[in-house]
XYZ file of C-alpha atoms in Angstrom:
372
model
C -72.521 -40.745 -82.828
C -70.179 -40.946 -85.876
C -66.871 -40.711 -85.618
C -66.356 -37.838 -87.953
C -68.996 -35.889 -86.030
C -67.320 -36.612 -82.589
C -63.989 -35.654 -83.997
C -65.202 -32.282 -84.981
C -67.356 -31.763 -82.084
C -63.954 -32.414 -79.597
C -62.040 -30.051 -82.006
C -64.718 -27.440 -81.575
C -64.712 -27.941 -77.639
C -60.982 -27.866 -77.619
C -60.649 -24.591 -79.377
C -63.519 -23.003 -77.146
C -61.676 -24.254 -73.935
C -58.562 -22.812 -75.169
C -60.191 -19.512 -75.885
C -61.659 -19.625 -72.431
C -58.343 -20.062 -71.076
C -56.797 -17.303 -73.166
C -59.402 -14.831 -72.086
C -59.265 -16.285 -68.403
C -55.583 -15.817 -68.424
C -55.722 -12.148 -69.833
C -58.151 -11.222 -67.110
C -56.217 -13.155 -64.165
C -53.093 -11.121 -65.405
C -52.692 -7.580 -65.702
C -53.606 -6.508 -69.338
C -51.171 -4.462 -71.244
C -51.418 -1.667 -73.484
C -50.443 -4.190 -76.249
C -53.295 -6.579 -75.378
C -55.299 -3.540 -75.806
C -53.879 -2.847 -79.106
C -54.321 -6.141 -80.368
C -58.153 -6.435 -79.191
C -58.876 -3.278 -80.908
C -57.013 -3.969 -83.863
C -54.574 -0.848 -83.749
C -50.952 -0.307 -83.049
C -49.900 0.474 -79.681
C -48.704 3.877 -80.329
C -52.472 4.661 -81.297
C -53.350 3.326 -77.970
C -50.917 5.396 -76.291
C -52.230 8.548 -78.338
C -55.604 7.849 -77.268
C -54.874 7.646 -73.435
C -52.381 10.782 -73.462
C -54.443 13.181 -75.929
C -51.263 14.058 -77.581
C -52.550 13.112 -81.229
C -56.152 13.214 -82.557
C -57.820 10.019 -82.896
C -61.018 9.333 -84.978
C -64.188 8.676 -83.000
C -64.601 5.032 -84.336
C -61.129 4.100 -83.508
C -61.394 5.790 -80.068
C -64.659 3.802 -79.200
C -62.994 0.450 -80.024
C -59.745 1.070 -77.976
C -62.202 2.098 -75.016
C -64.316 -0.963 -75.377
C -60.870 -3.004 -75.487
C -59.993 -1.448 -72.353
C -63.363 -2.338 -70.680
C -63.140 -5.903 -72.159
C -59.759 -6.521 -70.809
C -60.452 -4.550 -67.342
C -57.246 -2.320 -68.594
C -56.269 0.258 -66.263
C -53.545 2.906 -67.255
C -50.544 2.788 -65.116
C -50.147 6.379 -64.006
C -46.533 5.395 -62.460
C -45.265 4.143 -65.650
C -46.420 7.013 -67.573
C -44.907 9.326 -64.984
C -41.648 7.647 -65.384
C -41.615 8.562 -68.954
C -43.084 12.301 -68.512
C -41.416 12.858 -65.100
C -44.443 13.695 -63.563
C -46.264 11.730 -61.168
C -49.790 14.118 -61.953
C -50.297 14.165 -58.311
C -50.588 17.586 -55.956
C -50.230 17.549 -52.379
C -52.609 19.769 -50.272
C -50.707 20.693 -46.983
C -53.472 21.129 -44.649
C -52.482 20.817 -40.830
C -54.794 18.629 -38.826
C -56.171 19.554 -35.509
C -59.059 18.962 -33.153
C -62.326 19.847 -34.803
C -60.719 20.259 -38.564
C -61.184 20.845 -41.262
C -63.717 23.258 -41.008
C -66.723 23.250 -43.368
C -65.145 26.375 -45.300
C -61.805 24.341 -45.343
C -63.723 21.615 -47.118
C -64.972 24.027 -49.734
C -61.450 25.103 -50.722
C -60.434 21.372 -50.974
C -63.380 20.162 -52.785
C -62.856 22.935 -55.326
C -59.261 22.316 -55.919
C -59.636 18.458 -56.117
C -62.459 18.786 -58.532
C -60.664 21.042 -60.555
C -57.240 19.070 -60.686
C -59.000 15.890 -61.448
C -60.511 17.887 -64.537
C -57.105 18.738 -65.501
C -55.669 15.134 -65.255
C -54.280 15.445 -61.580
C -54.950 13.838 -58.372
C -54.853 15.770 -54.946
C -53.294 14.057 -52.111
C -53.887 15.610 -48.414
C -50.821 15.893 -46.273
C -52.002 16.709 -42.565
C -48.937 16.815 -41.027
C -48.194 19.882 -38.549
C -47.065 23.306 -39.926
C -43.841 22.445 -37.340
C -43.192 19.005 -38.581
C -40.620 20.390 -41.183
C -38.514 17.051 -40.876
C -41.254 14.988 -42.025
C -42.019 17.573 -44.999
C -38.442 17.765 -45.920
C -38.374 13.900 -46.469
C -41.823 14.003 -48.121
C -40.967 16.783 -50.559
C -37.535 15.188 -51.283
C -38.979 11.803 -52.531
C -40.590 13.086 -55.835
C -43.806 11.749 -55.128
C -45.698 15.109 -56.305
C -45.281 17.662 -59.000
C -46.214 20.405 -56.727
C -48.038 21.668 -53.463
C -50.870 23.952 -52.324
C -50.355 25.249 -48.734
C -53.502 26.133 -46.781
C -53.911 27.323 -43.031
C -50.618 29.624 -43.941
C -49.104 31.313 -40.852
C -47.570 34.840 -40.888
C -44.207 32.806 -40.168
C -44.726 29.310 -42.000
C -41.613 27.067 -41.900
C -43.288 24.926 -44.691
C -42.330 27.535 -47.196
C -38.815 27.627 -46.939
C -38.728 23.531 -47.110
C -40.645 23.539 -50.447
C -38.429 26.308 -51.727
C -34.968 24.458 -50.846
C -36.436 21.133 -52.056
C -37.587 22.821 -55.432
C -41.317 21.841 -55.055
C -43.467 24.533 -56.830
C -46.102 25.687 -54.609
C -49.126 28.165 -54.517
C -50.592 29.346 -50.892
C -54.117 29.665 -50.423
C -53.609 32.468 -47.814
C -50.544 34.210 -47.396
C -47.880 34.850 -44.877
C -46.319 37.849 -43.303
C -44.090 38.665 -46.316
C -45.257 37.104 -49.410
C -42.897 39.019 -51.920
C -41.771 36.505 -54.386
C -44.548 33.734 -53.752
C -47.706 33.089 -55.380
C -50.821 32.962 -53.599
C -54.643 33.280 -53.878
C -56.579 34.775 -51.045
C -59.579 36.441 -50.004
C -59.611 40.344 -49.935
C -59.546 40.828 -46.197
C -59.701 44.614 -46.272
C -62.587 44.737 -48.783
C -64.529 41.960 -47.077
C -64.357 43.541 -43.585
C -65.000 46.710 -45.203
C -68.307 45.227 -46.381
C -69.147 43.699 -43.135
C -68.672 46.721 -41.069
C -70.584 49.515 -43.420
C -73.554 46.773 -43.669
C -73.604 46.669 -39.638
C -72.971 50.523 -39.493
C -75.757 50.908 -41.831
C -78.011 49.160 -39.828
C -77.212 51.495 -36.675
C -75.047 49.372 -34.966
C -72.195 51.012 -32.950
C -71.198 48.716 -30.317
C -69.345 45.723 -32.196
C -67.750 42.626 -31.289
C -65.304 40.513 -33.417
C -64.764 36.683 -32.523
C -61.517 35.250 -34.161
C -60.102 31.854 -33.562
C -56.427 30.536 -33.148
C -56.199 29.823 -36.881
C -57.579 33.468 -37.929
C -54.816 35.185 -39.499
C -53.656 38.495 -38.426
C -54.984 40.221 -41.813
C -58.293 39.302 -40.997
C -58.100 40.764 -37.266
C -56.610 43.784 -38.375
C -58.866 44.301 -41.670
C -61.739 44.432 -39.174
C -59.928 46.864 -36.915
C -58.987 49.039 -39.569
C -62.448 49.225 -41.391
C -63.978 50.456 -37.732
C -61.367 52.930 -37.556
C -62.059 54.422 -40.968
C -65.773 54.544 -40.338
C -65.332 55.826 -36.518
C -65.241 59.620 -37.420
C -68.269 60.869 -36.117
C -69.915 57.792 -35.566
C -68.231 56.839 -32.017
C -67.942 53.116 -32.847
C -66.777 50.858 -30.251
C -65.137 47.333 -31.023
C -64.424 44.696 -28.780
C -62.178 41.433 -30.101
C -61.556 38.275 -28.481
C -60.382 35.057 -29.702
C -62.233 31.732 -29.267
C -61.350 28.149 -29.404
C -62.895 26.193 -32.347
C -65.586 24.835 -30.542
C -69.349 25.228 -29.216
C -67.790 25.609 -25.745
C -65.392 28.247 -27.065
C -68.276 30.163 -28.627
C -70.029 30.008 -25.365
C -66.837 31.548 -23.485
C -66.391 34.128 -26.106
C -69.924 35.251 -26.141
C -69.601 35.599 -22.153
C -66.417 37.629 -22.324
C -68.011 39.868 -25.014
C -70.832 40.754 -22.742
C -68.796 41.449 -19.991
C -66.397 43.595 -21.491
C -69.160 45.390 -23.707
C -72.617 44.768 -22.134
C -74.334 47.076 -24.544
C -73.199 45.143 -27.644
C -75.713 44.899 -30.247
C -73.659 43.055 -33.173
C -71.103 40.455 -33.404
C -68.781 39.647 -36.592
C -67.223 36.015 -36.417
C -64.297 34.785 -38.383
C -64.548 31.194 -36.286
C -67.454 29.191 -37.711
C -67.055 26.561 -35.318
C -67.697 28.916 -32.590
C -71.086 29.967 -34.133
C -72.959 27.371 -32.560
C -71.699 28.282 -29.154
C -72.368 31.884 -29.669
C -76.000 31.566 -30.849
C -76.644 29.114 -27.513
C -75.202 31.550 -25.334
C -76.953 34.342 -26.734
C -80.184 32.574 -25.954
C -78.696 31.924 -22.390
C -78.415 35.531 -21.949
C -81.705 36.526 -23.111
C -80.508 37.827 -26.345
C -82.371 37.349 -29.205
C -81.037 36.982 -33.005
C -81.544 39.326 -34.802
C -84.015 41.318 -32.552
C -81.624 41.984 -29.516
C -78.284 41.132 -31.354
C -77.187 40.786 -34.960
C -74.433 38.289 -36.058
C -72.521 38.004 -39.180
C -70.028 35.303 -40.152
C -67.282 35.622 -42.573
C -66.194 32.656 -44.952
C -69.151 30.467 -44.043
C -70.322 28.121 -46.617
C -73.916 28.895 -48.036
C -75.286 25.754 -47.269
C -73.907 25.821 -43.465
C -75.218 29.304 -43.098
C -78.833 28.298 -44.396
C -78.857 25.393 -41.897
C -78.557 27.593 -38.910
C -81.515 29.376 -37.062
C -81.984 32.212 -38.202
C -79.999 31.667 -41.421
C -76.776 33.293 -41.076
C -75.765 36.488 -42.837
C -72.042 36.028 -44.590
C -69.694 37.943 -46.011
C -66.598 36.432 -48.093
C -65.587 35.256 -51.633
C -66.502 31.599 -52.998
C -63.915 29.192 -51.218
C -64.264 26.773 -54.307
C -63.462 29.506 -56.630
C -60.346 30.301 -54.650
C -59.447 26.247 -54.749
C -59.473 26.419 -58.613
C -57.587 29.459 -58.829
C -55.154 28.142 -56.803
C -54.910 24.925 -58.952
C -54.582 26.899 -62.132
C -51.845 29.100 -60.670
C -49.950 26.096 -59.704
C -50.294 24.106 -62.967
C -49.249 27.065 -64.672
C -45.837 26.954 -62.836
C -45.925 22.995 -63.798
C -46.058 24.148 -67.274
C -43.032 26.201 -67.396
C -44.317 29.511 -66.539
C -41.376 31.845 -65.102
C -43.003 34.918 -64.844
C -43.114 37.231 -61.531
C -44.869 35.904 -58.708
C -48.832 35.724 -59.300
C -50.799 37.136 -56.382
C -54.586 37.112 -56.285
C -57.110 38.588 -54.317
C -61.000 37.598 -54.292
C -63.317 40.132 -53.255
C -66.069 39.191 -50.786
C -69.601 39.114 -51.465
C -72.327 39.993 -48.917
C -75.101 37.329 -48.447
C -77.775 38.917 -46.638
C -79.826 36.176 -44.506
C -81.512 36.329 -41.614
C -79.235 36.978 -38.658
C -78.915 40.818 -38.969
C -81.367 43.457 -38.428
C -81.703 47.079 -37.377
C -80.541 48.260 -34.040
C -83.084 48.866 -31.682
C -82.903 52.445 -31.424
C -85.578 54.974 -32.581
C -82.497 56.963 -33.980
C -81.286 54.322 -36.375
C -84.170 52.560 -37.990
C -83.349 51.324 -41.547
C -84.679 48.197 -43.610
C -83.713 44.886 -42.075
C -81.760 42.249 -44.029
C -84.284 39.413 -43.288
């Protein structure tokens, strides 16, 4: 090969090696916003505007920036952005862990909140410490890792509330405590949902009712069922037996046996403990009570996809858990954006979803249309 051509080839090869080394270094090193700007042929501030959305960027420019980010495998540094904005864009969801948790209905709240938070530019972090672990929560809340919090499984007297108030962490409750004055919350309308459930069963002719709650069921739910029965009892002679069940199949079995012992002629059961439903259904079969022919059963706050998997499909009453989760995020984000309005308190009406687990009572005097 002539020397001139050889020198030219070596020079070209050397340049390619240098270019490969530069690209290799940029991919091995952590790419910066300045690297993205150089590759896209724009200023660093334009890249920043494209990421934050604070100023309009032309579609052509945005595509060049996005392609540069892909080429360089650039990931925006959320922590660094948080230092500048004094926000982490992280919301903590406080859901105490316990055996058998979370229930399918709890997952609906979580997924609804998480999806909506992400669409709004926030991440949802699950905190599963027990309600009584106030020292852990105090330390966590004081670290400034989260912008706000969502509280689930709210107890009538919930110590987490005061911890967050003292730490200055904005929060919204999914549910409510015994005295929610001055506090933001989103919740199911327990009174309206209970009214709908009881009226439906009474309309089918049932007069001997059972209610199965659970350790985590809040007093408003049980009280709402009791009050709905009392309001309807005038001239109907309605009997209601209530029992608390563990959140398990065995808990449902035990609850059914207790109900049958307390009220042998019971014809309908309202359940506010979805993890006990399988045990209730199995026990009803063991005792020779066919659903819905001999016994009607309805569950409060059970997701539709779970209700459809049960045989027969479970009639349910309650609002959309996912919708409540989304509303809680919206309520919290308004506070994070500086809303200082008085406490917002939102109740969602429950819907009656008729499937195959309820039927008219087997009594010639009360024959109405089945909901099957």
